[in-house]
Amino acid sequence: FFHAKGPYQERLRQLDVSGNASLGGQMPDSLTALSLNVFHYNGTALCAPPIPGFTSWLAGIDDLQESGNTCGRAYLPFAPR
């Protein structure tokens, strides 16, 4: 995907990556630094990380079109010593 850092970070209000079926994976936490009014990622294989800060950030976007994918949680197996 991309990292939401750079000279235009403060001015970016709309992001539309919809319809890119080959675009996939977990979206980076750094996206929450953007103050988006519009975010469309439907028609992609992108997934939202299942963390409260990210989901509340998504909930605050006025015009949101999601892929419907939620990334699974990764657990390390318990290994006795």
Coordinates of N, CA, C and O in Angstrom, one line a residue:
F1 N 0.9 -1.2 0.0 CA 0.0 0.0 0.0 C 0.9 1.2 0.0 O 1.8 1.3 -0.8
F2 N 0.7 2.2 0.8 CA 1.6 3.4 0.9 C 1.6 3.9 2.3 O 0.8 3.5 3.1
H3 N 2.6 4.7 2.5 CA 2.8 5.3 3.9 C 2.3 6.7 3.8 O 2.6 7.4 2.9
A4 N 1.4 7.0 4.8 CA 0.8 8.3 4.8 C 1.7 9.4 5.5 O 1.3 10.0 6.5
K5 N 2.8 9.5 5.0 CA 3.7 10.6 5.5 C 4.3 11.3 4.3 O 4.5 10.8 3.2
G6 N 4.4 12.6 4.4 CA 4.9 13.4 3.3 C 4.4 14.8 3.4 O 3.6 15.2 4.2
P7 N 4.8 15.6 2.4 CA 4.5 17.0 2.4 C 3.0 17.3 2.2 O 2.6 18.4 2.6
Y8 N 2.3 16.4 1.6 CA 0.9 16.7 1.4 C -0.1 16.0 2.4 O -1.3 16.1 2.2
Q9 N 0.5 15.4 3.4 CA -0.3 14.7 4.4 C -1.4 15.6 5.0 O -2.5 15.2 5.2
E10 N -1.1 16.9 5.3 CA -2.0 17.8 6.0 C -3.1 18.2 5.1 O -4.2 18.6 5.5
R11 N -2.9 18.2 3.7 CA -3.9 18.7 2.8 C -4.8 17.6 2.2 O -5.8 17.9 1.5
L12 N -4.4 16.3 2.3 CA -5.1 15.2 1.7 C -6.4 15.0 2.4 O -6.4 14.7 3.6
R13 N -7.5 15.1 1.7 CA -8.9 14.9 2.3 C -9.7 13.8 1.7 O -10.6 13.3 2.2
Q14 N -9.3 13.4 0.4 CA -10.0 12.4 -0.3 C -9.0 11.3 -0.8 O -7.9 11.7 -1.3
L15 N -9.3 10.1 -0.6 CA -8.5 9.0 -1.1 C -9.4 7.9 -1.7 O -10.3 7.4 -1.0
D16 N -9.2 7.6 -3.0 CA -10.0 6.6 -3.6 C -9.1 5.6 -4.4 O -8.5 6.0 -5.3
V17 N -9.0 4.4 -3.8 CA -8.3 3.4 -4.5 C -9.2 2.2 -4.9 O -8.7 1.1 -5.1
S18 N -10.5 2.5 -4.9 CA -11.5 1.5 -5.2 C -11.3 0.9 -6.6 O -10.7 1.5 -7.5
G19 N -11.8 -0.4 -6.8 CA -11.7 -1.0 -8.0 C -10.4 -1.6 -8.4 O -10.2 -2.1 -9.5
N20 N -9.4 -1.6 -7.5 CA -8.1 -2.2 -7.7 C -8.0 -3.6 -7.1 O -7.5 -3.7 -5.9
A21 N -8.6 -4.6 -7.7 CA -8.7 -5.9 -7.2 C -7.4 -6.5 -6.7 O -7.3 -7.3 -5.8
S22 N -6.3 -6.1 -7.3 CA -5.0 -6.7 -7.0 C -4.3 -5.9 -5.8 O -3.3 -6.3 -5.4
L23 N -4.9 -4.9 -5.4 CA -4.4 -4.1 -4.2 C -4.9 -4.8 -2.9 O -6.1 -4.8 -2.7
G24 N -4.0 -5.3 -2.1 CA -4.4 -6.0 -1.0 C -3.5 -6.0 0.2 O -2.4 -5.4 0.1
G25 N -3.9 -6.5 1.3 CA -3.1 -6.6 2.5 C -3.6 -5.6 3.6 O -4.7 -5.0 3.4
Q26 N -3.0 -5.6 4.7 CA -3.4 -4.8 5.8 C -3.0 -3.4 5.6 O -1.9 -3.1 5.2
M27 N -3.9 -2.5 5.8 CA -3.6 -1.0 5.7 C -2.8 -0.6 6.8 O -2.9 -1.1 8.0
P28 N -1.8 0.3 6.6 CA -0.9 0.7 7.7 C -1.6 1.6 8.7 O -2.5 2.4 8.3
D29 N -1.1 1.5 9.9 CA -1.7 2.4 11.0 C -1.4 3.8 10.7 O -2.2 4.7 11.2
S30 N -0.4 4.1 9.9 CA -0.1 5.5 9.6 C -1.2 6.3 8.9 O -1.3 7.5 8.9
L31 N -2.2 5.5 8.3 CA -3.3 6.2 7.6 C -4.1 7.0 8.6 O -4.7 8.0 8.2
T32 N -4.1 6.6 9.9 CA -4.9 7.4 10.9 C -4.4 8.8 11.1 O -5.1 9.6 11.7
A33 N -3.2 9.1 10.6 CA -2.7 10.5 10.7 C -3.4 11.4 9.7 O -3.3 12.6 9.8
L34 N -4.1 10.8 8.7 CA -4.8 11.6 7.7 C -6.2 12.0 8.2 O -6.9 11.2 8.8
S35 N -6.6 13.2 7.9 CA -7.9 13.7 8.2 C -8.8 13.6 6.9 O -9.1 14.6 6.3
L36 N -9.2 12.4 6.6 CA -10.0 12.2 5.4 C -11.5 12.4 5.6 O -12.0 12.1 6.6
N37 N -12.1 13.0 4.5 CA -13.5 13.2 4.5 C -14.1 12.1 3.6 O -15.2 11.7 3.7
V38 N -13.3 11.6 2.6 CA -13.7 10.6 1.7 C -12.6 9.5 1.6 O -11.4 9.8 1.5
F39 N -13.0 8.2 1.8 CA -12.1 7.1 1.6 C -12.8 6.0 1.0 O -13.7 5.4 1.6
H40 N -12.5 5.6 -0.2 CA -13.1 4.5 -0.9 C -12.0 3.4 -1.2 O -11.0 3.7 -1.9
Y41 N -12.2 2.3 -0.6 CA -11.3 1.1 -0.9 C -12.1 -0.1 -1.2 O -11.6 -1.2 -1.1
N42 N -13.4 0.1 -1.6 CA -14.2 -1.1 -2.1 C -13.7 -1.6 -3.4 O -13.0 -0.9 -4.1
G43 N -13.9 -2.9 -3.6 CA -13.3 -3.5 -4.8 C -11.9 -3.8 -4.7 O -11.2 -4.0 -5.8
T44 N -11.3 -3.8 -3.5 CA -9.9 -4.2 -3.3 C -9.8 -5.3 -2.4 O -10.8 -5.8 -1.8
A45 N -8.6 -5.8 -2.1 CA -8.4 -6.9 -1.1 C -7.8 -6.3 0.1 O -7.2 -7.0 0.9
L46 N -7.9 -5.0 0.3 CA -7.3 -4.3 1.5 C -8.2 -4.7 2.7 O -9.4 -5.0 2.6
C47 N -7.5 -4.8 3.8 CA -8.2 -5.1 5.1 C -7.8 -4.1 6.1 O -6.7 -3.6 6.2
A48 N -8.8 -3.9 7.0 CA -8.6 -3.0 8.1 C -8.1 -3.7 9.3 O -8.6 -4.8 9.7
P49 N -7.0 -3.2 9.9 CA -6.5 -3.9 11.1 C -7.6 -3.9 12.2 O -8.2 -2.8 12.4
P50 N -7.7 -5.0 13.0 CA -8.8 -5.0 14.0 C -8.3 -4.4 15.3 O -8.3 -5.0 16.4
I51 N -7.9 -3.1 15.2 CA -7.5 -2.4 16.4 C -8.4 -1.2 16.7 O -8.9 -0.6 15.7
P52 N -8.8 -0.9 17.9 CA -9.7 0.1 18.2 C -9.4 1.5 17.6 O -10.3 2.2 17.0
G53 N -8.2 1.9 17.6 CA -7.8 3.2 17.0 C -8.1 3.3 15.5 O -8.6 4.3 15.0
F54 N -7.9 2.2 14.8 CA -8.1 2.2 13.4 C -9.6 2.2 13.1 O -10.1 2.9 12.2
T55 N -10.3 1.4 13.8 CA -11.8 1.3 13.5 C -12.5 2.6 13.9 O -13.4 3.0 13.2
S56 N -12.1 3.2 14.9 CA -12.7 4.5 15.3 C -12.3 5.6 14.2 O -13.1 6.5 13.9
W57 N -11.1 5.5 13.7 CA -10.7 6.5 12.6 C -11.6 6.3 11.4 O -12.1 7.2 10.8
L58 N -11.8 5.0 11.0 CA -12.7 4.7 9.9 C -14.1 5.2 10.1 O -14.7 5.8 9.2
A59 N -14.6 5.1 11.3 CA -16.0 5.5 11.7 C -16.1 7.0 11.6 O -17.2 7.5 11.4
G60 N -15.0 7.7 11.7 CA -15.1 9.2 11.6 C -15.1 9.8 10.2 O -15.1 11.0 10.0
I61 N -15.0 8.9 9.2 CA -14.9 9.4 7.8 C -16.3 9.5 7.3 O -17.1 8.5 7.3
D62 N -16.6 10.7 6.8 CA -18.0 10.9 6.3 C -18.4 10.0 5.1 O -19.5 9.5 5.1
D63 N -17.6 9.9 4.1 CA -18.0 9.1 2.9 C -17.0 7.9 2.8 O -15.9 8.1 2.3
L64 N -17.4 6.8 3.4 CA -16.5 5.6 3.5 C -17.1 4.5 2.7 O -18.3 4.1 2.9
Q65 N -16.4 3.9 1.8 CA -16.8 2.7 1.1 C -15.7 1.7 1.3 O -14.6 1.8 0.7
E66 N -16.0 0.7 2.1 CA -15.0 -0.3 2.5 C -15.0 -1.6 1.6 O -16.0 -1.9 0.9
S67 N -14.0 -2.4 1.8 CA -13.9 -3.7 1.1 C -14.7 -4.7 1.8 O -15.0 -5.8 1.3
G68 N -14.9 -4.5 3.1 CA -15.6 -5.5 3.9 C -14.6 -6.5 4.6 O -15.0 -7.4 5.3
N69 N -13.3 -6.3 4.3 CA -12.3 -7.3 4.8 C -11.7 -6.7 6.1 O -11.4 -5.6 6.2
T70 N -11.7 -7.6 7.1 CA -11.0 -7.3 8.4 C -9.8 -8.2 8.5 O -10.0 -9.4 8.3
C71 N -8.7 -7.7 8.7 CA -7.5 -8.5 8.9 C -7.6 -9.4 10.2 O -8.1 -8.9 11.2
G72 N -7.1 -10.6 10.1 CA -7.2 -11.5 11.3 C -6.1 -11.1 12.2 O -5.1 -10.4 11.9
R73 N -6.3 -11.4 13.5 CA -5.3 -11.2 14.5 C -4.2 -12.2 14.4 O -4.5 -13.4 14.2
A74 N -3.0 -11.8 14.6 CA -1.9 -12.8 14.6 C -1.5 -13.1 16.0 O -1.3 -12.2 16.8
Y75 N -1.5 -14.4 16.3 CA -1.1 -14.8 17.7 C 0.2 -15.7 17.6 O 0.3 -16.5 16.7
L76 N 1.1 -15.5 18.4 CA 2.2 -16.4 18.5 C 1.9 -17.6 19.3 O 1.3 -17.4 20.4
P77 N 2.2 -18.7 18.9 CA 1.9 -19.9 19.6 C 2.7 -20.0 21.0 O 3.8 -19.5 21.0
F78 N 2.0 -20.5 22.0 CA 2.7 -20.6 23.3 C 3.7 -21.8 23.2 O 3.3 -22.9 22.8
A79 N 4.9 -21.5 23.6 CA 5.9 -22.5 23.6 C 6.5 -22.7 25.0 O 7.1 -21.8 25.5
P80 N 6.2 -23.8 25.7 CA 6.7 -24.0 27.0 C 8.2 -24.1 27.0 O 8.8 -24.6 26.0
R81 N 8.8 -23.7 28.0 CA 10.3 -23.8 28.1 C 10.7 -25.0 28.8 O 10.2 -25.6 29.6

